[in-house]
PDB file of C-alpha atoms in Angstrom:
ATOM      1  CA  MET A   1     102.229 -31.642 -74.083  1.00 67.00           C
ATOM      2  CA  LEU A   2      99.508 -31.882 -76.718  1.00 67.00           C
ATOM      3  CA  SER A   3      96.855 -30.904 -74.181  1.00 69.00           C
ATOM      4  CA  LEU A   4      98.601 -27.587 -73.483  1.00 64.00           C
ATOM      5  CA  PRO A   5      97.498 -24.520 -75.443  1.00 67.00           C
ATOM      6  CA  GLN A   6      99.863 -23.710 -78.285  1.00 68.00           C
ATOM      7  CA  GLN A   7     100.735 -20.349 -79.722  1.00 68.00           C
ATOM      8  CA  VAL A   8     103.167 -19.073 -82.316  1.00 62.00           C
ATOM      9  CA  HIS A   9     102.925 -15.316 -81.787  1.00 64.00           C
ATOM     10  CA  PRO A  10     105.210 -14.195 -78.916  1.00 65.00           C
ATOM     11  CA  ASN A  11     102.647 -11.621 -77.726  1.00 65.00           C
ATOM     12  CA  ALA A  12      99.849 -14.186 -77.317  1.00 61.00           C
ATOM     13  CA  PRO A  13      98.761 -14.430 -73.660  1.00 64.00           C
ATOM     14  CA  ASN A  14      99.278 -18.133 -73.046  1.00 72.00           C
ATOM     15  CA  GLY A  15     100.613 -21.204 -74.751  1.00 69.00           C
ATOM     16  CA  ILE A  16     103.726 -23.046 -75.796  1.00 74.00           C
ATOM     17  CA  HIS A  17     105.324 -22.786 -79.212  1.00 70.00           C
ATOM     18  CA  PRO A  18     104.734 -25.888 -81.409  1.00 75.00           C
ATOM     19  CA  LYS A  19     108.509 -26.141 -81.909  1.00 84.00           C
ATOM     20  CA  HIS A  20     108.965 -26.592 -78.166  1.00 81.00           C
ATOM     21  CA  VAL A  21     106.216 -29.223 -78.095  1.00 86.00           C
ATOM     22  CA  ARG A  22     108.102 -31.195 -80.748  1.00 91.00           C
ATOM     23  CA  GLN A  23     111.353 -30.844 -78.798  1.00 92.00           C
ATOM     24  CA  VAL A  24     109.762 -32.199 -75.629  1.00 93.00           C
ATOM     25  CA  VAL A  25     108.254 -35.116 -77.545  1.00 95.00           C
ATOM     26  CA  GLY A  26     111.690 -35.915 -78.983  1.00 96.00           C
ATOM     27  CA  LEU A  27     113.289 -35.822 -75.540  1.00 96.00           C
ATOM     28  CA  ALA A  28     110.533 -38.044 -74.151  1.00 97.00           C
ATOM     29  CA  PHE A  29     111.205 -40.565 -76.920  1.00 98.00           C
ATOM     30  CA  MET A  30     114.901 -40.512 -76.100  1.00 97.00           C
ATOM     31  CA  GLY A  31     113.985 -41.399 -72.515  1.00 97.00           C
ATOM     32  CA  VAL A  32     111.748 -44.224 -73.699  1.00 98.00           C
ATOM     33  CA  ILE A  33     114.558 -45.762 -75.778  1.00 98.00           C
ATOM     34  CA  ALA A  34     116.908 -45.543 -72.794  1.00 97.00           C
ATOM     35  CA  ALA A  35     114.318 -47.335 -70.631  1.00 98.00           C
ATOM     36  CA  TRP A  36     113.770 -49.991 -73.331  1.00 98.00           C
ATOM     37  CA  GLU A  37     117.491 -50.718 -73.553  1.00 97.00           C
ATOM     38  CA  GLU A  38     117.713 -50.899 -69.758  1.00 97.00           C
ATOM     39  CA  PHE A  39     114.830 -53.406 -69.808  1.00 98.00           C
ATOM     40  CA  LEU A  40     116.601 -55.567 -72.401  1.00 98.00           C
ATOM     41  CA  GLU A  41     119.856 -55.517 -70.454  1.00 97.00           C
ATOM     42  CA  ARG A  42     118.322 -56.258 -67.081  1.00 97.00           C
ATOM     43  CA  THR A  43     116.109 -59.088 -68.319  1.00 98.00           C
ATOM     44  CA  LEU A  44     118.881 -60.719 -70.356  1.00 98.00           C
ATOM     45  CA  VAL A  45     121.338 -60.545 -67.458  1.00 97.00           C
ATOM     46  CA  ARG A  46     118.797 -61.908 -65.007  1.00 98.00           C
ATOM     47  CA  TYR A  47     117.689 -64.770 -67.246  1.00 98.00           C
ATOM     48  CA  VAL A  48     121.353 -65.784 -67.628  1.00 98.00           C
ATOM     49  CA  ALA A  49     121.553 -65.749 -63.822  1.00 97.00           C
ATOM     50  CA  GLY A  50     118.442 -67.941 -63.573  1.00 97.00           C
ATOM     51  CA  ALA A  51     115.745 -65.395 -62.725  1.00 97.00           C
ATOM     52  CA  THR A  52     112.094 -66.368 -63.085  1.00 96.00           C
ATOM     53  CA  ALA A  53     109.245 -64.048 -64.059  1.00 96.00           C
ATOM     54  CA  ASP A  54     106.229 -63.687 -61.756  1.00 95.00           C
ATOM     55  CA  SER A  55     104.353 -65.996 -64.139  1.00 96.00           C
ATOM     56  CA  GLY A  56     106.914 -68.732 -63.506  1.00 96.00           C
ATOM     57  CA  TYR A  57     108.551 -68.362 -66.932  1.00 97.00           C
ATOM     58  CA  THR A  58     112.310 -68.452 -67.334  1.00 96.00           C
ATOM     59  CA  ALA A  59     114.569 -68.795 -70.357  1.00 97.00           C
ATOM     60  CA  THR A  60     115.901 -72.343 -70.695  1.00 96.00           C
ATOM     61  CA  PRO A  61     119.709 -72.416 -70.529  1.00 96.00           C
ATOM     62  CA  LYS A  62     121.880 -74.468 -72.870  1.00 96.00           C
ATOM     63  CA  PHE A  63     124.929 -74.666 -70.642  1.00 93.00           C
ATOM     64  CA  GLY A  64     123.874 -73.810 -67.088  1.00 93.00           C
ATOM     65  CA  ARG A  65     123.302 -70.630 -65.115  1.00 96.00           C
ATOM     66  CA  ALA A  66     125.542 -67.782 -64.067  1.00 97.00           C
ATOM     67  CA  GLN A  67     126.390 -67.732 -60.356  1.00 96.00           C
ATOM     68  CA  ASP A  68     124.993 -64.223 -59.889  1.00 96.00           C
ATOM     69  CA  ILE A  69     124.358 -60.936 -61.721  1.00 95.00           C
ATOM     70  CA  ALA A  70     128.044 -59.998 -61.851  1.00 95.00           C
ATOM     71  CA  HIS A  71     128.938 -63.391 -63.318  1.00 96.00           C
ATOM     72  CA  ALA A  72     126.125 -63.004 -65.874  1.00 97.00           C
ATOM     73  CA  TYR A  73     127.643 -59.709 -67.028  1.00 96.00           C
ATOM     74  CA  GLU A  74     131.034 -61.396 -67.397  1.00 96.00           C
ATOM     75  CA  LEU A  75     129.507 -64.177 -69.508  1.00 96.00           C
ATOM     76  CA  LEU A  76     127.433 -61.881 -71.714  1.00 96.00           C
ATOM     77  CA  SER A  77     130.304 -59.459 -72.302  1.00 95.00           C
ATOM     78  CA  GLN A  78     132.875 -62.264 -72.630  1.00 93.00           C
ATOM     79  CA  ASP A  79     135.039 -60.188 -70.316  1.00 94.00           C
ATOM     80  CA  PRO A  80     136.075 -61.627 -66.923  1.00 93.00           C
ATOM     81  CA  ASN A  81     136.933 -58.089 -65.793  1.00 92.00           C
ATOM     82  CA  TYR A  82     133.611 -56.565 -66.839  1.00 92.00           C
ATOM     83  CA  ASP A  83     132.765 -53.445 -64.858  1.00 90.00           C
ATOM     84  CA  PRO A  84     129.207 -52.108 -65.414  1.00 81.00           C
ATOM     85  CA  LEU A  85     130.430 -48.663 -64.352  1.00 83.00           C
ATOM     86  CA  LYS A  86     132.898 -48.574 -67.254  1.00 87.00           C
ATOM     87  CA  HIS A  87     131.400 -50.866 -69.891  1.00 89.00           C
ATOM     88  CA  TYR A  88     128.013 -51.645 -71.391  1.00 89.00           C
ATOM     89  CA  LEU A  89     126.310 -54.466 -73.217  1.00 95.00           C
ATOM     90  CA  LYS A  90     125.315 -53.885 -76.855  1.00 96.00           C
ATOM     91  CA  VAL A  91     121.582 -53.902 -76.177  1.00 96.00           C
ATOM     92  CA  SER A  92     120.965 -51.034 -78.621  1.00 96.00           C
ATOM     93  CA  ASP A  93     121.633 -53.655 -81.318  1.00 97.00           C
ATOM     94  CA  ALA A  94     118.531 -55.876 -81.376  1.00 96.00           C
ATOM     95  CA  ARG A  95     120.304 -58.504 -83.469  1.00 97.00           C
ATOM     96  CA  TRP A  96     123.058 -58.778 -80.854  1.00 97.00           C
ATOM     97  CA  VAL A  97     120.387 -59.333 -78.193  1.00 98.00           C
ATOM     98  CA  TRP A  98     118.556 -62.161 -79.923  1.00 97.00           C
ATOM     99  CA  ARG A  99     121.706 -63.822 -81.273  1.00 97.00           C
ATOM    100  CA  THR A 100     123.274 -63.695 -77.795  1.00 97.00           C
ATOM    101  CA  ALA A 101     120.089 -65.191 -76.363  1.00 98.00           C
ATOM    102  CA  ASP A 102     120.280 -67.903 -79.048  1.00 98.00           C
ATOM    103  CA  PHE A 103     123.757 -68.770 -77.811  1.00 97.00           C
ATOM    104  CA  PHE A 104     122.895 -68.936 -74.114  1.00 97.00           C
ATOM    105  CA  PHE A 105     119.364 -70.342 -74.197  1.00 98.00           C
ATOM    106  CA  ALA A 106     117.717 -73.384 -75.731  1.00 97.00           C
ATOM    107  CA  HIS A 107     114.397 -71.544 -75.423  1.00 97.00           C
ATOM    108  CA  HIS A 108     113.763 -67.823 -75.010  1.00 98.00           C
ATOM    109  CA  HIS A 109     111.423 -65.053 -76.181  1.00 98.00           C
ATOM    110  CA  TYR A 110     113.961 -62.554 -77.533  1.00 98.00           C
ATOM    111  CA  GLY A 111     113.187 -63.905 -81.004  1.00 97.00           C
ATOM    112  CA  LEU A 112     110.209 -61.533 -80.877  1.00 98.00           C
ATOM    113  CA  LEU A 113     112.696 -58.786 -81.742  1.00 98.00           C
ATOM    114  CA  THR A 114     113.491 -60.284 -85.157  1.00 97.00           C
ATOM    115  CA  SER A 115     110.219 -59.221 -86.788  1.00 96.00           C
ATOM    116  CA  LYS A 116     110.648 -55.701 -85.348  1.00 97.00           C
ATOM    117  CA  ALA A 117     114.289 -55.264 -86.359  1.00 97.00           C
ATOM    118  CA  ASP A 118     113.632 -52.413 -88.810  1.00 97.00           C
ATOM    119  CA  LEU A 119     111.396 -50.577 -86.347  1.00 98.00           C
ATOM    120  CA  LEU A 120     114.008 -50.939 -83.601  1.00 98.00           C
ATOM    121  CA  THR A 121     116.804 -49.746 -85.902  1.00 98.00           C
ATOM    122  CA  ASN A 122     114.777 -46.711 -86.900  1.00 98.00           C
ATOM    123  CA  ALA A 123     113.879 -45.983 -83.274  1.00 98.00           C
ATOM    124  CA  ASN A 124     117.614 -45.697 -82.611  1.00 98.00           C
ATOM    125  CA  ARG A 125     118.007 -43.402 -85.614  1.00 98.00           C
ATOM    126  CA  ILE A 126     115.262 -41.126 -84.293  1.00 98.00           C
ATOM    127  CA  ARG A 127     116.775 -41.160 -80.781  1.00 97.00           C
ATOM    128  CA  ASN A 128     120.251 -40.419 -82.104  1.00 97.00           C
ATOM    129  CA  ARG A 129     118.988 -37.429 -84.083  1.00 97.00           C
ATOM    130  CA  VAL A 130     117.353 -36.014 -80.931  1.00 96.00           C
ATOM    131  CA  ALA A 131     120.653 -36.424 -79.090  1.00 95.00           C
ATOM    132  CA  HIS A 132     123.120 -35.383 -81.800  1.00 93.00           C
ATOM    133  CA  ASP A 133     123.402 -32.812 -84.575  1.00 91.00           C
ATOM    134  CA  SER A 134     126.047 -34.647 -86.604  1.00 95.00           C
ATOM    135  CA  ASP A 135     125.765 -35.139 -90.364  1.00 95.00           C
ATOM    136  CA  LYS A 136     125.554 -38.901 -89.854  1.00 96.00           C
ATOM    137  CA  CYS A 137     122.677 -38.599 -87.400  1.00 97.00           C
ATOM    138  CA  LYS A 138     120.873 -36.244 -89.772  1.00 96.00           C
ATOM    139  CA  ALA A 139     121.338 -38.655 -92.691  1.00 96.00           C
ATOM    140  CA  ASP A 140     120.225 -41.647 -90.606  1.00 97.00           C
ATOM    141  CA  PHE A 141     117.167 -39.771 -89.371  1.00 97.00           C
ATOM    142  CA  LYS A 142     116.226 -38.868 -92.936  1.00 97.00           C
ATOM    143  CA  THR A 143     116.473 -42.565 -93.838  1.00 97.00           C
ATOM    144  CA  ALA A 144     114.118 -43.398 -90.959  1.00 98.00           C
ATOM    145  CA  ALA A 145     111.640 -40.636 -91.782  1.00 97.00           C
ATOM    146  CA  VAL A 146     111.527 -41.594 -95.461  1.00 97.00           C
ATOM    147  CA  TRP A 147     110.989 -45.245 -94.478  1.00 97.00           C
ATOM    148  CA  PHE A 148     107.983 -44.261 -92.374  1.00 97.00           C
ATOM    149  CA  LEU A 149     106.455 -41.540 -94.539  1.00 96.00           C
ATOM    150  CA  GLN A 150     107.331 -42.592 -98.102  1.00 94.00           C
ATOM    151  CA  PRO A 151     107.261 -38.954 -99.321  1.00 93.00           C
ATOM    152  CA  VAL A 152     107.205 -38.140-103.021  1.00 87.00           C
ATOM    153  CA  ASN A 153     110.733 -38.402-104.467  1.00 88.00           C
ATOM    154  CA  GLY A 154     112.008 -39.328-100.989  1.00 88.00           C
ATOM    155  CA  GLN A 155     112.154 -35.666 -99.978  1.00 90.00           C
ATOM    156  CA  LEU A 156     111.262 -34.208 -96.580  1.00 92.00           C
ATOM    157  CA  THR A 157     110.387 -30.606 -95.825  1.00 90.00           C
ATOM    158  CA  ARG A 158     113.402 -28.529 -94.833  1.00 90.00           C
ATOM    159  CA  GLY A 159     114.201 -28.808 -91.125  1.00 90.00           C
ATOM    160  CA  TYR A 160     111.906 -31.799 -90.601  1.00 94.00           C
ATOM    161  CA  SER A 161     112.426 -32.872 -86.988  1.00 96.00           C
ATOM    162  CA  PRO A 162     112.157 -36.052 -84.917  1.00 97.00           C
ATOM    163  CA  GLY A 163     109.289 -34.474 -82.997  1.00 96.00           C
ATOM    164  CA  GLU A 164     107.348 -33.913 -86.206  1.00 97.00           C
ATOM    165  CA  LEU A 165     107.819 -37.534 -87.232  1.00 98.00           C
ATOM    166  CA  LEU A 166     106.868 -38.834 -83.790  1.00 98.00           C
ATOM    167  CA  LEU A 167     103.683 -36.755 -83.777  1.00 96.00           C
ATOM    168  CA  ALA A 168     102.715 -37.725 -87.343  1.00 96.00           C
ATOM    169  CA  THR A 169     100.116 -40.474 -87.707  1.00 96.00           C
ATOM    170  CA  ALA A 170     101.555 -43.968 -88.150  1.00 97.00           C
ATOM    171  CA  THR A 171     100.115 -45.558 -91.297  1.00 94.00           C
ATOM    172  CA  ARG A 172     102.633 -48.295 -92.126  1.00 93.00           C
ATOM    173  CA  ASN A 173     105.311 -50.651 -90.749  1.00 96.00           C
ATOM    174  CA  PHE A 174     103.759 -51.317 -87.315  1.00 96.00           C
ATOM    175  CA  GLY A 175     101.320 -54.037 -88.353  1.00 92.00           C
ATOM    176  CA  ASN A 176      97.672 -53.812 -89.380  1.00 92.00           C
ATOM    177  CA  GLN A 177      96.232 -53.312 -85.901  1.00 92.00           C
ATOM    178  CA  ILE A 178      98.427 -50.336 -84.992  1.00 93.00           C
ATOM    179  CA  ASN A 179      98.479 -48.919 -88.526  1.00 90.00           C
ATOM    180  CA  ALA A 180      94.675 -48.757 -88.477  1.00 92.00           C
ATOM    181  CA  ALA A 181      94.470 -47.239 -84.985  1.00 94.00           C
ATOM    182  CA  ASN A 182      95.057 -43.637 -86.151  1.00 95.00           C
ATOM    183  CA  VAL A 183      97.780 -43.030 -83.560  1.00 97.00           C
ATOM    184  CA  SER A 184     101.065 -41.157 -83.764  1.00 97.00           C
ATOM    185  CA  HIS A 185     104.408 -42.819 -84.370  1.00 98.00           C
ATOM    186  CA  PHE A 186     105.198 -42.095 -80.716  1.00 98.00           C
ATOM    187  CA  GLU A 187     102.100 -43.965 -79.520  1.00 97.00           C
ATOM    188  CA  ALA A 188     102.686 -46.747 -82.049  1.00 98.00           C
ATOM    189  CA  TYR A 189     106.167 -47.260 -80.636  1.00 98.00           C
ATOM    190  CA  MET A 190     104.780 -47.276 -77.082  1.00 98.00           C
ATOM    191  CA  ARG A 191     102.355 -50.054 -78.027  1.00 97.00           C
ATOM    192  CA  MET A 192     105.101 -52.011 -79.765  1.00 97.00           C
ATOM    193  CA  PHE A 193     107.487 -51.770 -76.802  1.00 98.00           C
ATOM    194  CA  GLU A 194     104.731 -52.780 -74.381  1.00 97.00           C
ATOM    195  CA  SER A 195     103.861 -55.817 -76.508  1.00 97.00           C
ATOM    196  CA  LEU A 196     107.507 -56.875 -76.815  1.00 98.00           C
ATOM    197  CA  ALA A 197     108.136 -56.414 -73.094  1.00 98.00           C
ATOM    198  CA  ASN A 198     105.094 -58.511 -72.199  1.00 98.00           C
ATOM    199  CA  GLY A 199     106.380 -61.216 -74.535  1.00 97.00           C
ATOM    200  CA  ILE A 200     109.928 -61.223 -73.166  1.00 98.00           C
ATOM    201  CA  VAL A 201     108.693 -61.293 -69.564  1.00 97.00           C
ATOM    202  CA  PRO A 202     105.312 -63.049 -69.863  1.00 95.00           C
TER     203      PRO A 202
END
């Protein structure tokens, strides 16, 4: 989107309005969060069922393995009638993921999420604001944006959007290497998710 010509004046010959660029970036981020949560769910379920990564790694169970994927869902949900078409695991809650892994496994890599808990919580706040226009989502997004930007007096410009935050340069909260890389919050999140995924499935 950023490589496309942008224009504000409706009579300009070519280009996309910056507002639409920000909307597309927000929607792309929403898709990324959905894919991240799907990754967490699928890996957790498969480790409970005894799956092994290509590297040979597997989480070490405390109590034994599930019989299959369906049984793993029943164990993780604590519902013998679990139906993945009607229910879902709480993988949007990073703490639920690592605490559940703590219960099932003597050794696992989901503890990597603990040091990123605030970033993961704020990713959900950004995603929710893209998806919803409720007062709660607006308030939560403001909390996230203020946490990232640290504006004077905690105030954002009127109408500040998720796309604007995602395109702004990340200067704090992601760790020294990413903070110094002069990349956007969107790119910083992509690097964080890639690092976490490579740790969970080494």
